Short mmCIF file of C-alpha atoms and ligand atoms in Angstrom, two decimals:
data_model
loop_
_atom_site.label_atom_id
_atom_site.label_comp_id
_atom_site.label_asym_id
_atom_site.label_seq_id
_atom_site.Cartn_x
_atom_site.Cartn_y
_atom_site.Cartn_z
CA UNK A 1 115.07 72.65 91.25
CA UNK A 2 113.44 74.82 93.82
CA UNK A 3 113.94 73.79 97.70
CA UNK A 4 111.78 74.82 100.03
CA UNK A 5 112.45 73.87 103.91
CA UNK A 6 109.00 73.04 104.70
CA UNK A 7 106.88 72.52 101.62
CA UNK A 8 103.70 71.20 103.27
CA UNK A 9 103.36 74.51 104.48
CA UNK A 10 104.95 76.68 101.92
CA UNK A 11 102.99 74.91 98.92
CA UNK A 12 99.86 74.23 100.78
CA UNK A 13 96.64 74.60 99.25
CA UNK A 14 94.60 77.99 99.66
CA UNK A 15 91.54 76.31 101.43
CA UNK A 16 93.71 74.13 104.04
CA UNK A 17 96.30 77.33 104.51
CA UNK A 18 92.77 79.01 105.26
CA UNK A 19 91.43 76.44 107.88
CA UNK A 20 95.11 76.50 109.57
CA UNK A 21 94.65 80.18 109.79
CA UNK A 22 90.54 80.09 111.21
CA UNK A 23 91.81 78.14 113.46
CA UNK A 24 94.91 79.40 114.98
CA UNK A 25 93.45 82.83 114.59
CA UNK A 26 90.26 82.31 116.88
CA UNK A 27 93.12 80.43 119.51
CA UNK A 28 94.93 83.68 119.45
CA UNK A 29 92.37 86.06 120.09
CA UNK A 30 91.07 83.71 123.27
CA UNK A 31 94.81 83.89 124.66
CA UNK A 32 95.26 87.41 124.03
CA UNK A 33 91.90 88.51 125.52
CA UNK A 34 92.86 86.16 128.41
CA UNK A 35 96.13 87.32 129.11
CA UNK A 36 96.67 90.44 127.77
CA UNK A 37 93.94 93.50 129.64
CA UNK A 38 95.88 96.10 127.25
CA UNK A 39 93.97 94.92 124.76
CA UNK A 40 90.98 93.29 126.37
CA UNK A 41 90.28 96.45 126.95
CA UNK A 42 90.44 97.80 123.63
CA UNK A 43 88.33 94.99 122.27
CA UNK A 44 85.35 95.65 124.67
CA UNK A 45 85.48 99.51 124.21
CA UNK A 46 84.60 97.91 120.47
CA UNK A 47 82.34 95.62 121.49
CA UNK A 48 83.89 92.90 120.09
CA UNK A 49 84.28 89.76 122.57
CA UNK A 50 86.41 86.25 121.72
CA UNK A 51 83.07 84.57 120.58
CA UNK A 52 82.67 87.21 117.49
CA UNK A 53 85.46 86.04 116.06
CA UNK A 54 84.93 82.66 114.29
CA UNK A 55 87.08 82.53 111.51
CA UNK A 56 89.64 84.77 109.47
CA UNK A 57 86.58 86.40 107.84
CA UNK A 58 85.60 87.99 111.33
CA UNK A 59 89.73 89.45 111.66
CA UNK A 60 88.10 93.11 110.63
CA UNK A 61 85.85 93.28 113.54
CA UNK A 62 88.88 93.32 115.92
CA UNK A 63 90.69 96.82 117.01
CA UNK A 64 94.16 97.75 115.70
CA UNK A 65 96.97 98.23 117.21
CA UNK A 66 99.54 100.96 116.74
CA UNK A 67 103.73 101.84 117.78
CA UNK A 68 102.16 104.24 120.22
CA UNK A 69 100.37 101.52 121.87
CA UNK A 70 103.33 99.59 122.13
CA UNK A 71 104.81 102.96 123.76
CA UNK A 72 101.62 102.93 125.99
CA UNK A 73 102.16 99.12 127.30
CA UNK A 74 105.93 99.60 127.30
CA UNK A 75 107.29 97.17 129.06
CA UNK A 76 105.00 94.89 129.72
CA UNK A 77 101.60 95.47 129.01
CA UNK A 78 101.18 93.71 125.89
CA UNK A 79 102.97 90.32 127.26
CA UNK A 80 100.89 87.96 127.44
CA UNK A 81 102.96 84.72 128.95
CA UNK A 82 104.50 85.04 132.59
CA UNK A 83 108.17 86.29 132.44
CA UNK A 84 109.06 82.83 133.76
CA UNK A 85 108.15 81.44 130.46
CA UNK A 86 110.05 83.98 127.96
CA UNK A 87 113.58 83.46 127.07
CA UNK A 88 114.57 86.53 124.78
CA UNK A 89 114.28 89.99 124.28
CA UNK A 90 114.73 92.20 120.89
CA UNK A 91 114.34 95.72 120.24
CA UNK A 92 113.82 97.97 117.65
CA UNK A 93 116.82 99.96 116.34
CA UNK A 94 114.70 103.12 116.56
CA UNK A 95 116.27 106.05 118.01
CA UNK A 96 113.31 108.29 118.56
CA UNK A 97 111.16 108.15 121.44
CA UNK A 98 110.71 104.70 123.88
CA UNK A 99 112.08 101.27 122.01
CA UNK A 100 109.72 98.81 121.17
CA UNK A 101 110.76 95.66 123.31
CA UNK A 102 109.52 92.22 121.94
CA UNK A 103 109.45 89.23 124.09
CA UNK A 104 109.60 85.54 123.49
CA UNK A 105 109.15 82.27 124.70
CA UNK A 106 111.53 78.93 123.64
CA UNK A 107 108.50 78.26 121.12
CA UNK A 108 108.41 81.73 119.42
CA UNK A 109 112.34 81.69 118.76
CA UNK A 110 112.04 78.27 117.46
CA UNK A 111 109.18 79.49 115.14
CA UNK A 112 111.28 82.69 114.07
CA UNK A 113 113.74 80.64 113.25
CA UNK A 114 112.23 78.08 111.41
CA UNK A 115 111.00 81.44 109.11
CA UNK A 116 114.46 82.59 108.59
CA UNK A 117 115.27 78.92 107.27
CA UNK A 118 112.92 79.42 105.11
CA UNK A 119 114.29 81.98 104.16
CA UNK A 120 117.64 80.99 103.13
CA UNK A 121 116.63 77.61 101.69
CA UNK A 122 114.53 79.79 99.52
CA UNK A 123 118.14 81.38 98.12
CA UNK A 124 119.34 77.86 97.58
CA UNK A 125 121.02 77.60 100.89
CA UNK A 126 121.71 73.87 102.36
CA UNK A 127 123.92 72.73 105.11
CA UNK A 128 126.90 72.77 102.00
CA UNK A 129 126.68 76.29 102.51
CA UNK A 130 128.82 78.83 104.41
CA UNK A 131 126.98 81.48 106.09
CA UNK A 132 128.00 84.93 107.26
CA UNK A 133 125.41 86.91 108.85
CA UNK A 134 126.44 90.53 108.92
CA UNK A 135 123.64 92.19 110.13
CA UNK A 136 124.28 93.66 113.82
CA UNK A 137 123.74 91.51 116.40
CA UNK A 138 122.18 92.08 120.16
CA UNK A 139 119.05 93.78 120.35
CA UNK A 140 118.51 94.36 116.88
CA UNK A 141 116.86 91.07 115.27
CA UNK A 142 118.25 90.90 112.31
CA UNK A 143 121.61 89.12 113.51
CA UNK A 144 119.92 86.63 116.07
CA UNK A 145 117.15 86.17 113.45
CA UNK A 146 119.29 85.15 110.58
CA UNK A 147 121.94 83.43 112.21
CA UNK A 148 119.23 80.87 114.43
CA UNK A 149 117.77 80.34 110.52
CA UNK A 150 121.35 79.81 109.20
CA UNK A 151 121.75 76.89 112.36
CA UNK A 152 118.54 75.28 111.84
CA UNK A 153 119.63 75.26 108.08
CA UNK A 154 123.10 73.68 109.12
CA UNK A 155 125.37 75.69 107.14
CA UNK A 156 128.50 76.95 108.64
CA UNK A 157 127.45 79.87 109.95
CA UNK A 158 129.98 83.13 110.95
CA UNK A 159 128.18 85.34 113.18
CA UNK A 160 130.37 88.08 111.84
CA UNK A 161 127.69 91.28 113.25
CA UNK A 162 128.01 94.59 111.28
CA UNK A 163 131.25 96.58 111.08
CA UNK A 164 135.44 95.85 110.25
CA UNK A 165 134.15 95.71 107.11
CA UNK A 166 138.22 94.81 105.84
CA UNK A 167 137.73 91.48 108.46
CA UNK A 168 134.45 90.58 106.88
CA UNK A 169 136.14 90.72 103.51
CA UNK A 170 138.96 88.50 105.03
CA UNK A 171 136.67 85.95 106.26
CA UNK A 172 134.58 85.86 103.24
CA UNK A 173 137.08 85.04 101.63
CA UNK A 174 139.22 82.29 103.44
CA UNK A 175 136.32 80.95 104.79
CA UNK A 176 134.90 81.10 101.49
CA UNK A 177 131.21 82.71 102.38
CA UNK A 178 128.49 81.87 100.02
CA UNK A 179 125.95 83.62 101.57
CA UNK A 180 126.01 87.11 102.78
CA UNK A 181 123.30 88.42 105.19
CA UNK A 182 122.86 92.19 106.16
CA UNK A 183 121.40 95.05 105.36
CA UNK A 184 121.39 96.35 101.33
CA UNK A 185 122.89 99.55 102.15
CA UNK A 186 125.84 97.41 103.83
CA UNK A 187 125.94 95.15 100.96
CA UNK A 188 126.35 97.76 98.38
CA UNK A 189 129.44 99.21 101.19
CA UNK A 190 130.91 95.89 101.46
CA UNK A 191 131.16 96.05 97.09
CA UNK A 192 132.60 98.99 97.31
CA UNK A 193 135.16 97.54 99.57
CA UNK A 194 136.05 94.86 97.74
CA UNK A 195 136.61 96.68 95.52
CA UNK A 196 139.14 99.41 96.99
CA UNK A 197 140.98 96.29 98.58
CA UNK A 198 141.62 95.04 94.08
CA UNK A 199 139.77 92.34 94.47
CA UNK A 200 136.82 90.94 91.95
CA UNK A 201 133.63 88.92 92.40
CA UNK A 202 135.85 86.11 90.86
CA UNK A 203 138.24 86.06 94.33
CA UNK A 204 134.35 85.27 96.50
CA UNK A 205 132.53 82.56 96.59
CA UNK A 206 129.29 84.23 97.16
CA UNK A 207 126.56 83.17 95.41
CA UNK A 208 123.71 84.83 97.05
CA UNK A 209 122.84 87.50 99.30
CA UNK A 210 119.58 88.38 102.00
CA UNK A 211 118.91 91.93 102.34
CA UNK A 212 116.43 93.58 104.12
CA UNK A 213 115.76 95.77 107.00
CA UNK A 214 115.43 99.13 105.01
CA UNK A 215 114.15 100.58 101.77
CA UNK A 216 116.17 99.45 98.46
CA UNK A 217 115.00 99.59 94.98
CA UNK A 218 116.00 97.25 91.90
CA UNK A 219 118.52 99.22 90.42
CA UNK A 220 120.52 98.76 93.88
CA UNK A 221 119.89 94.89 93.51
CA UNK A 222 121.59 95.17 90.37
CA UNK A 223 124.46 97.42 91.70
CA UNK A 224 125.09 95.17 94.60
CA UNK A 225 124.52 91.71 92.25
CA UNK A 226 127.55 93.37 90.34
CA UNK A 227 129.90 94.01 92.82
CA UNK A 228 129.46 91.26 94.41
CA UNK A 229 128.51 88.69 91.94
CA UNK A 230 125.72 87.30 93.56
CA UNK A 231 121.92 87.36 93.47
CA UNK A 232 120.25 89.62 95.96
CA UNK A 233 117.28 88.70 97.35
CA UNK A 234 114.80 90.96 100.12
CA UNK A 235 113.73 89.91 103.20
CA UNK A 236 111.09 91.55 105.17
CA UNK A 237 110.23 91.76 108.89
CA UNK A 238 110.02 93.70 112.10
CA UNK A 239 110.66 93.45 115.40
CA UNK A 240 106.91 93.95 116.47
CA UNK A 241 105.92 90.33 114.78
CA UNK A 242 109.48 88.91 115.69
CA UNK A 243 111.97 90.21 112.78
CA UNK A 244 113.79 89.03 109.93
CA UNK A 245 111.35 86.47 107.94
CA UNK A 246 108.00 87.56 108.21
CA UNK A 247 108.75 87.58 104.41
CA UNK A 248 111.32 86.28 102.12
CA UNK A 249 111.90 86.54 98.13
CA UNK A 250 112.29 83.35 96.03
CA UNK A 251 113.57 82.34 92.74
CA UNK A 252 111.84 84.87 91.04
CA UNK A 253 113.25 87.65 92.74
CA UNK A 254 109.98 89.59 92.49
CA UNK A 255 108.03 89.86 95.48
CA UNK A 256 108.26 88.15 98.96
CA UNK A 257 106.25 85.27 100.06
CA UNK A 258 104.87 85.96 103.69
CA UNK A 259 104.71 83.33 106.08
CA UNK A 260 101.16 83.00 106.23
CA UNK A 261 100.80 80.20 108.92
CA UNK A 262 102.06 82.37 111.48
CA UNK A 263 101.17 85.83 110.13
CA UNK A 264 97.77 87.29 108.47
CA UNK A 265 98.34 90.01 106.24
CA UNK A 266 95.76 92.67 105.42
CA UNK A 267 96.20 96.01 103.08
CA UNK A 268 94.17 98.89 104.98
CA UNK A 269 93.41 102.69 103.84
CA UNK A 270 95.94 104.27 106.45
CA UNK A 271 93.50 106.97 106.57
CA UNK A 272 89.96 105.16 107.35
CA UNK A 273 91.50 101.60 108.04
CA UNK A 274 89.41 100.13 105.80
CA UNK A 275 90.42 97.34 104.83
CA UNK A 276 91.03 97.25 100.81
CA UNK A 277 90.40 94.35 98.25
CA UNK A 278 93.17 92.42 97.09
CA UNK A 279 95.91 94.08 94.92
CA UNK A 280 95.11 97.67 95.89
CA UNK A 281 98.06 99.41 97.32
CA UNK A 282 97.57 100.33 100.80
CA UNK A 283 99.46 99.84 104.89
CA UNK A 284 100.43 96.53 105.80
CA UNK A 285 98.56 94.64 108.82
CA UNK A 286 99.97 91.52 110.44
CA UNK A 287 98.53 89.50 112.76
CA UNK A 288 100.48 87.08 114.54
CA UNK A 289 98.93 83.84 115.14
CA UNK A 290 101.39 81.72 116.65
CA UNK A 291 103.12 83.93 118.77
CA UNK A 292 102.82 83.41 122.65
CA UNK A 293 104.09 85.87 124.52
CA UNK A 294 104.17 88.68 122.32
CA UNK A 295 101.27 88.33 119.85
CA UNK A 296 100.06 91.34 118.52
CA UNK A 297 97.16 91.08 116.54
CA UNK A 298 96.26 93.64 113.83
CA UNK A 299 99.08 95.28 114.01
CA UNK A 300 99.87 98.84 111.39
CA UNK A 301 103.14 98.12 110.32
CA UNK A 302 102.83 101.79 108.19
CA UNK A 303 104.83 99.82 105.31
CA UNK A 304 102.93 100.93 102.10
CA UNK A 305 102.66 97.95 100.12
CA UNK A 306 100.63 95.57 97.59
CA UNK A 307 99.50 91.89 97.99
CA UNK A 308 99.32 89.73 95.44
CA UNK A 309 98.02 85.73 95.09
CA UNK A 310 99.23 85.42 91.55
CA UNK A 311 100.66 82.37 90.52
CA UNK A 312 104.63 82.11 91.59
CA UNK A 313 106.72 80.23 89.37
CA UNK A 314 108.76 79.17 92.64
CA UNK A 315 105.51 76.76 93.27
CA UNK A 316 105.03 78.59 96.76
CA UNK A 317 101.55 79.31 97.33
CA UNK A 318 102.15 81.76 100.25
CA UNK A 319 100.55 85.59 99.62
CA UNK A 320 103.85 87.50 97.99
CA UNK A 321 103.65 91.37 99.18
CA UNK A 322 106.05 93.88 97.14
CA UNK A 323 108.61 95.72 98.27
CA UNK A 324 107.51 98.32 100.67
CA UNK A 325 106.88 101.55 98.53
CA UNK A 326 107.59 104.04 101.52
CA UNK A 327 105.98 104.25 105.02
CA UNK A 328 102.54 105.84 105.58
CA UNK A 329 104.71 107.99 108.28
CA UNK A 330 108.19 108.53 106.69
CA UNK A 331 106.72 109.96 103.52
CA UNK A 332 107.97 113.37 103.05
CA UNK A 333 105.82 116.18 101.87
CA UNK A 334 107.87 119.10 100.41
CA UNK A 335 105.86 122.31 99.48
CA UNK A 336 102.69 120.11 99.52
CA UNK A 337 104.49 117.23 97.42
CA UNK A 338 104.61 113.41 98.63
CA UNK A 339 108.03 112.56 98.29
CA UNK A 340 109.54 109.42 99.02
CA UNK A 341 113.50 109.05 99.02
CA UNK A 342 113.20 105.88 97.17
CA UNK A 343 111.77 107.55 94.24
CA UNK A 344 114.99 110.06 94.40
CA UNK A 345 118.00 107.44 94.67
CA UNK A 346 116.17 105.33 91.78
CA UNK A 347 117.09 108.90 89.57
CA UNK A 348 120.29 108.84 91.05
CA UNK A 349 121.26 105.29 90.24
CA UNK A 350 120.14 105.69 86.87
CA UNK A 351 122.35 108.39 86.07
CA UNK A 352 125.62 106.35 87.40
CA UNK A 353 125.56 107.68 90.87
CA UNK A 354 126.10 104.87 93.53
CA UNK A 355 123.54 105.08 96.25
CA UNK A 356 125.47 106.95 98.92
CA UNK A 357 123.40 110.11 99.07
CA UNK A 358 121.81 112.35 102.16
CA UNK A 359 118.62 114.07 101.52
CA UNK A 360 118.16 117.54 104.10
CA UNK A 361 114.54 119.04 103.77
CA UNK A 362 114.22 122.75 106.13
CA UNK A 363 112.18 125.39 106.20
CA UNK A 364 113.01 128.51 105.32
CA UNK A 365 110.95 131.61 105.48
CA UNK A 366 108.11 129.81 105.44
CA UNK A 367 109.29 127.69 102.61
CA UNK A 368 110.29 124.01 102.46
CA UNK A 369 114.35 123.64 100.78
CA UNK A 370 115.28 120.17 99.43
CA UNK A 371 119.05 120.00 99.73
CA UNK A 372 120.14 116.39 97.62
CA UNK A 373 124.18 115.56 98.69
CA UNK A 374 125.05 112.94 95.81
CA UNK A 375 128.82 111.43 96.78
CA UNK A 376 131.25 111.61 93.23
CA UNK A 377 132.41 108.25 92.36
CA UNK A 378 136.53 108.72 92.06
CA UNK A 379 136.19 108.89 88.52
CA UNK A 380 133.74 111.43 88.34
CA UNK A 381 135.34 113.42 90.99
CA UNK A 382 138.79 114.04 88.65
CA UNK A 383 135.97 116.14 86.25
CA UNK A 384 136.89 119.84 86.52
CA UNK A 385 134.32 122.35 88.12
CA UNK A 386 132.92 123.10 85.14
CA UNK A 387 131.98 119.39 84.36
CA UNK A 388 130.39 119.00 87.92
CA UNK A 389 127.80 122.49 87.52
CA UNK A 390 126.72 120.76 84.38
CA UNK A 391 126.11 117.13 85.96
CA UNK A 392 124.46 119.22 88.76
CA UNK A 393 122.01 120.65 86.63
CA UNK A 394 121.75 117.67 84.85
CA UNK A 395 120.08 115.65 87.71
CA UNK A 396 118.17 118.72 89.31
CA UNK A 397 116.02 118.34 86.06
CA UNK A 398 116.09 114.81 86.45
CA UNK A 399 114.37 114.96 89.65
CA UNK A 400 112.52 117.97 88.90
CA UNK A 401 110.81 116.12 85.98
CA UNK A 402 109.94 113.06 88.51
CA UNK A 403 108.98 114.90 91.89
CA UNK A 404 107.69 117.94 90.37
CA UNK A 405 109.41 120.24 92.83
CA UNK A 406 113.19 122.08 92.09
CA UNK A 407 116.24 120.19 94.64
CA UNK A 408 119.22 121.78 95.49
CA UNK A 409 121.67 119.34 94.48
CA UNK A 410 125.61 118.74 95.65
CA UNK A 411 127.76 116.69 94.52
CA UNK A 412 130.30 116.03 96.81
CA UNK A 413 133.47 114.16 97.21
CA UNK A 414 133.86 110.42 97.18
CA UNK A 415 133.65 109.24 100.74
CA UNK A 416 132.60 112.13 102.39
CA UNK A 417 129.00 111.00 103.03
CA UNK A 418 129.22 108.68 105.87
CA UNK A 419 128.62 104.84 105.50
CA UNK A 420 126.32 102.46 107.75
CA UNK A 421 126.79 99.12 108.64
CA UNK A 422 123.22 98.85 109.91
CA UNK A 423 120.34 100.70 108.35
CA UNK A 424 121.09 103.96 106.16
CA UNK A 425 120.44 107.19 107.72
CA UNK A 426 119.15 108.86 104.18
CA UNK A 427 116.73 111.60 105.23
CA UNK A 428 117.76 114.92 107.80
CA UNK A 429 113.87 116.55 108.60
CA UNK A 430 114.92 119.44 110.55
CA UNK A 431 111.59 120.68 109.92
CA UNK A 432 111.14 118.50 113.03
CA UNK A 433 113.12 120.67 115.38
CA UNK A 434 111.72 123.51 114.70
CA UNK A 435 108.43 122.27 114.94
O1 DLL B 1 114.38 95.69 110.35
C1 DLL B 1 113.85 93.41 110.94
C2 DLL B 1 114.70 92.92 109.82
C3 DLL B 1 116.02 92.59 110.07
C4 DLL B 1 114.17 92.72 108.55
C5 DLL B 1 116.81 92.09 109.04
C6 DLL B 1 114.93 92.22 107.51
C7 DLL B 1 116.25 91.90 107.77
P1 DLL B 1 112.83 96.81 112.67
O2 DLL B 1 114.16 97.39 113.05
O3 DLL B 1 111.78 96.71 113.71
O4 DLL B 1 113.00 95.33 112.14
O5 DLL B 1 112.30 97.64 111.44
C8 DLL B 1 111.12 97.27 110.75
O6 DLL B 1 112.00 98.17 108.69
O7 DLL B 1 108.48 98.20 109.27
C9 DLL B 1 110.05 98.40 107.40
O8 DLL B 1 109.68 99.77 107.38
C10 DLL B 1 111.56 98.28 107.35
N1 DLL B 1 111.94 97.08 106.58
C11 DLL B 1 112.23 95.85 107.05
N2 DLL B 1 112.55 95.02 106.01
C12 DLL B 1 112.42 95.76 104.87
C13 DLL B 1 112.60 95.48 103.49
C14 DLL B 1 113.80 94.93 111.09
N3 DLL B 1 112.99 94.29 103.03
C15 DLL B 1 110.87 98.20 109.59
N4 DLL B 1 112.35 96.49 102.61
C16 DLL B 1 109.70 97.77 108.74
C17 DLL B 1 111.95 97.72 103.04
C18 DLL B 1 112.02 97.06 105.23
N5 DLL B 1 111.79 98.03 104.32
#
């Protein structure tokens, strides 16, 4: 039987999950043109006031807003409570340019939270369950996001943070874990792990896993439901409209329900910002319509992604979105060809590679290179030379036949690609610094 940890909401009709939304959304835009002269001002250079916007059907007539206003405002020029009121800071793990800092008030953790219970109800958790949350903790939401879900939920929860991935193993198991949370590249490290250290899915309790943060495809959900003996199920967020549990996958394991009470989702052409008709594939908008002191509305998430209101046979009636197919800014383009790295590790996992892998793109002479280093399992590494030129070729035709451009591909030894306990660095661009 499906559980759901607050099915008013999470079943509601369309037409009253529309109302909630008119309303809260033309409450929003009166606080934030209040409060917040950052984007008062972009509204009137638009010509848009509070009194155009009556209902969700009016969201399109308000301006977007973009990272690099965030890096415009940065610190506070998007807050739009007094200091005196917020209680908690986040920030993104980015590592180029200024951090996005997100703010919030007692009311705007609670609500977070209450989406990250959602969240792991939604994976059959209850307050029978153990919880270790190994997504890093401290600035980066994903810790403080699960683990205040995991409270509110009332399992045990082990704030383990990323990292000593040996200790995790040793608490998972005599604390006997049964849900893992952190990211799916850590997941899949933390199989591995287990098992190096002769263990088998049979020695865990685990029963499911939430795994989000960063780009996975469903041949790694099957990897890491292997090793681990689990179901894996995505989770979706950002630190912009709070983290963790914007969105959350169900039962069905295909697609993840957004939580529309607090966040309006539009698809937009990233090019014109048009916004598209349902189903067409396009960038992710939120709108945040609970959010006090940091509530961005119309936000460009650059996640390239699909909404669909089909049926769900979890009997959630919440908008599902798809896994994000790449980012309208992290796509590569290699002698003129879109690439995205997802596409590449989803030929590498099909042809028994695990999904440790580092993809370098240069230029060179003038000419883009697209260097692939694919990490050996240990028992493809004992092949002789001869073996590994052949498996080489073998996959540059593989991707060849998919991206339509010729990789350089190495396959190199087991371990010798380094692992992350937060998000996956997969992509080198040094394109960038010569730029
Ligand atoms: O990654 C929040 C989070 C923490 C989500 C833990 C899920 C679990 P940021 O560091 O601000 O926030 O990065 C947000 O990460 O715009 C997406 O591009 C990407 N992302 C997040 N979740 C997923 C996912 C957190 N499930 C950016 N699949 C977003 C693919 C994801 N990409």
């Amino acid at each position: 039987m499906e559980k759901y940890w607050n099915p008013e909401i999470e079943c509601m009709s369309r037409e009253d999950m529309k109302k909630l939304q008119d309303e809260r959304l033309v409450a929003q835009v009166k606080h934030v043109y209040e409060n917040v002269p950052y984007y008062k001002k972009l509204m009137d250079e638009k010509g848009v006031t509070p009194d155009d916007i009556k209902s969700t059907d009016d969201l399109h007539k308000l301006p977007f807003l973009t990272k690099s206003d965030l890096r415009d405002a940065y610190p506070y020029g998007l807050l739009a409570k007094p200091l005196s009121e917020c209680v908690r800071i986040q920030s993104t793990s980015g590592t180029t340019g200024k951090r996005v800092v997100a703010f919030y008030t007692q009311h705007d953790v609670d609500l977070w939270e209450e989406c990250c219970a959602r969240a792991i109800t939604a994976v059959g958790g209850t307050n029978e369950d153990v919880c270790q949350v190994a997504y890093g903790y401290g600035l980066f939401t994903g810790g403080p996001g699960l683990n205040g879900g995991s409270h509110k939920v009332g399992c045990l929860t082990l704030p383990m943070s990323s990292g000593n991935t040996e200790r995790q193993i040793q608490f998972m198991t005599d604390l006997g874990a049964t849900i893992l949370c952190c990211t799916p590249s850590y997941a899949a490290y933390i199989g591995e792990t287990v098992k190096e250290m002769g263990l088998t899915p049979d020695d865990l309790k685990l029963k499911a896993g939430i795994f989000g943060a960063e780009p996975w495809t469903e041949e790694m959900r099957r990897e890491i439901e292997k090793s681990l003996g689990i179901k894996a199920y995505d989770i979706y967020g950002l630190t912009e409209t709070s983290g963790p549990g914007v969105a959350f996958e169900c039962s069905a394991q295909a697609g993840m329900h957004i939580n529309e009470d607090n966040f309006i989702a539009e698809i937009i052409d990233p090019d014109t910002g048009e916004v598209l008709p349902e189903g067409s594939k396009g960038e992710l908008v939120f709108t945040s319509i609970t959010k006090e002191a940091f509530p961005l509305l119309r936000y460009r998430t650059r996640d390239i992604c699909v909404l669909t209101r089909e049926k769900c046979s979890c009997g959630r009636t919440l908008v599902k979105m798809c896994k994000p197919m790449g980012r309208s800014d992290d796509m590569l383009i290699i002698r003129g060809v879109n690439v995205f790295p997802s596409q590449i590790e989803t030929v590498l996992i099909d042809q028994g590679y695990a999904p440790n892998y580092l993809i370098e793109v240069d230029r060179v002479n003038n000419t883009d290179t697209l260097d692939i280093n694919v990490e050996l399992t240990e028992e493809q590494f004992s092949d002789t030379v001869k073996d590994i030129q052949i498996k080489e070729r073998e996959l540059v035709e593989a991707i060849k036949t998919i991206l339509g451009i010729n990789p350089k591909v190495h396959l190199v030894a087991p371990k010798s690609i380094a692992r992350s306990e937060g998000k996956a660095v997969r992509v080198i661009d040094k394109r960038k610094l010569h730029d």
